[in-house]
């Protein structure tokens, strides 16, 4: 599956957005305030975003929850329904652009769109490409028992199970190794 630069950026953005949600009720929200949202927008180089407000923060949190539902969708049909709602609600206006030193690419958000509509349109279309390509199963949640972070499995053979092999994957492998050694010594 060919993934263009702008699609890859949108995928990274939607994964990071979903992962800002607290995993437990007591965990802090990664988008705790407008300043955190502004930092998110800046770190992901989201273009054409004006001043941000509490209204934007609330709208982005709602979009985040809807994107989380896409990662939890049981099949392509369910994911498609969710993605269609996100993209339609954003009032998409596809247009070609070549800004900030990037070659021609498509923006799906309407000029002057809110940050939530911007995210819903561009990130929604990036996820739509995966459903169209029959690759919806690549939109996953970490299989580590104490982690449910979202990720996109871009491995060649669709075998990635953990959000980060250095943390979640390695931790589980070490635990399994120790359990085997304990049982063998036992």
mmCIF file of N, CA and C in Angstrom, residues 1 70 75-77 79-80 83 126-136 139:
data_model
loop_
_atom_site.group_PDB
_atom_site.id
_atom_site.type_symbol
_atom_site.label_atom_id
_atom_site.label_comp_id
_atom_site.label_asym_id
_atom_site.label_seq_id
_atom_site.Cartn_x
_atom_site.Cartn_y
_atom_site.Cartn_z
ATOM 1 N N UNK A 1 0.844 -1.180 0.000
ATOM 2 C CA UNK A 1 0.000 0.000 0.000
ATOM 3 C C UNK A 1 0.883 1.235 0.000
ATOM 4 N N UNK A 70 -13.122 4.382 15.762
ATOM 5 C CA UNK A 70 -12.664 3.790 14.495
ATOM 6 C C UNK A 70 -11.628 2.708 14.783
ATOM 7 N N UNK A 75 -15.023 -4.244 12.266
ATOM 8 C CA UNK A 75 -14.807 -4.610 10.868
ATOM 9 C C UNK A 75 -14.799 -3.355 10.004
ATOM 10 N N UNK A 76 -14.509 -3.543 8.716
ATOM 11 C CA UNK A 76 -14.402 -2.419 7.784
ATOM 12 C C UNK A 76 -15.726 -1.669 7.640
ATOM 13 N N UNK A 77 -16.835 -2.380 7.632
ATOM 14 C CA UNK A 77 -18.137 -1.724 7.474
ATOM 15 C C UNK A 77 -18.406 -0.776 8.649
ATOM 16 N N UNK A 79 -16.135 0.589 10.612
ATOM 17 C CA UNK A 79 -15.164 1.683 10.507
ATOM 18 C C UNK A 79 -15.606 2.685 9.449
ATOM 19 N N UNK A 80 -16.114 2.185 8.315
ATOM 20 C CA UNK A 80 -16.552 3.070 7.234
ATOM 21 C C UNK A 80 -17.685 3.985 7.682
ATOM 22 N N UNK A 83 -16.101 6.666 9.898
ATOM 23 C CA UNK A 83 -15.270 7.588 9.109
ATOM 24 C C UNK A 83 -16.149 8.485 8.241
ATOM 25 N N UNK A 126 -7.371 9.926 5.729
ATOM 26 C CA UNK A 126 -6.223 9.008 5.835
ATOM 27 C C UNK A 126 -6.690 7.630 6.282
ATOM 28 N N UNK A 127 -7.587 7.592 7.251
ATOM 29 C CA UNK A 127 -8.128 6.306 7.703
ATOM 30 C C UNK A 127 -9.014 5.683 6.623
ATOM 31 N N UNK A 128 -9.726 6.509 5.879
ATOM 32 C CA UNK A 128 -10.579 6.005 4.795
ATOM 33 C C UNK A 128 -9.746 5.260 3.751
ATOM 34 N N UNK A 129 -8.553 5.758 3.463
ATOM 35 C CA UNK A 129 -7.695 5.092 2.480
ATOM 36 C C UNK A 129 -7.377 3.660 2.920
ATOM 37 N N UNK A 130 -7.226 3.448 4.222
ATOM 38 C CA UNK A 130 -6.949 2.103 4.726
ATOM 39 C C UNK A 130 -8.159 1.187 4.543
ATOM 40 N N UNK A 131 -9.342 1.700 4.779
ATOM 41 C CA UNK A 131 -10.549 0.892 4.594
ATOM 42 C C UNK A 131 -10.718 0.556 3.112
ATOM 43 N N UNK A 132 -10.525 1.545 2.245
ATOM 44 C CA UNK A 132 -10.660 1.332 0.802
ATOM 45 C C UNK A 132 -9.666 0.277 0.317
ATOM 46 N N UNK A 133 -8.460 0.292 0.866
ATOM 47 C CA UNK A 133 -7.420 -0.653 0.457
ATOM 48 C C UNK A 133 -7.600 -2.029 1.101
ATOM 49 N N UNK A 134 -8.656 -2.188 1.903
ATOM 50 C CA UNK A 134 -8.864 -3.464 2.582
ATOM 51 C C UNK A 134 -7.888 -3.700 3.714
ATOM 52 N N UNK A 135 -7.386 -2.629 4.303
ATOM 53 C CA UNK A 135 -6.355 -2.709 5.334
ATOM 54 C C UNK A 135 -6.832 -2.195 6.692
ATOM 55 N N UNK A 136 -8.134 -2.204 6.947
ATOM 56 C CA UNK A 136 -8.682 -1.671 8.192
ATOM 57 C C UNK A 136 -8.092 -2.372 9.411
ATOM 58 N N UNK A 139 -5.388 -0.822 11.699
ATOM 59 C CA UNK A 139 -5.701 0.183 12.714
ATOM 60 C C UNK A 139 -5.934 -0.580 14.002
#
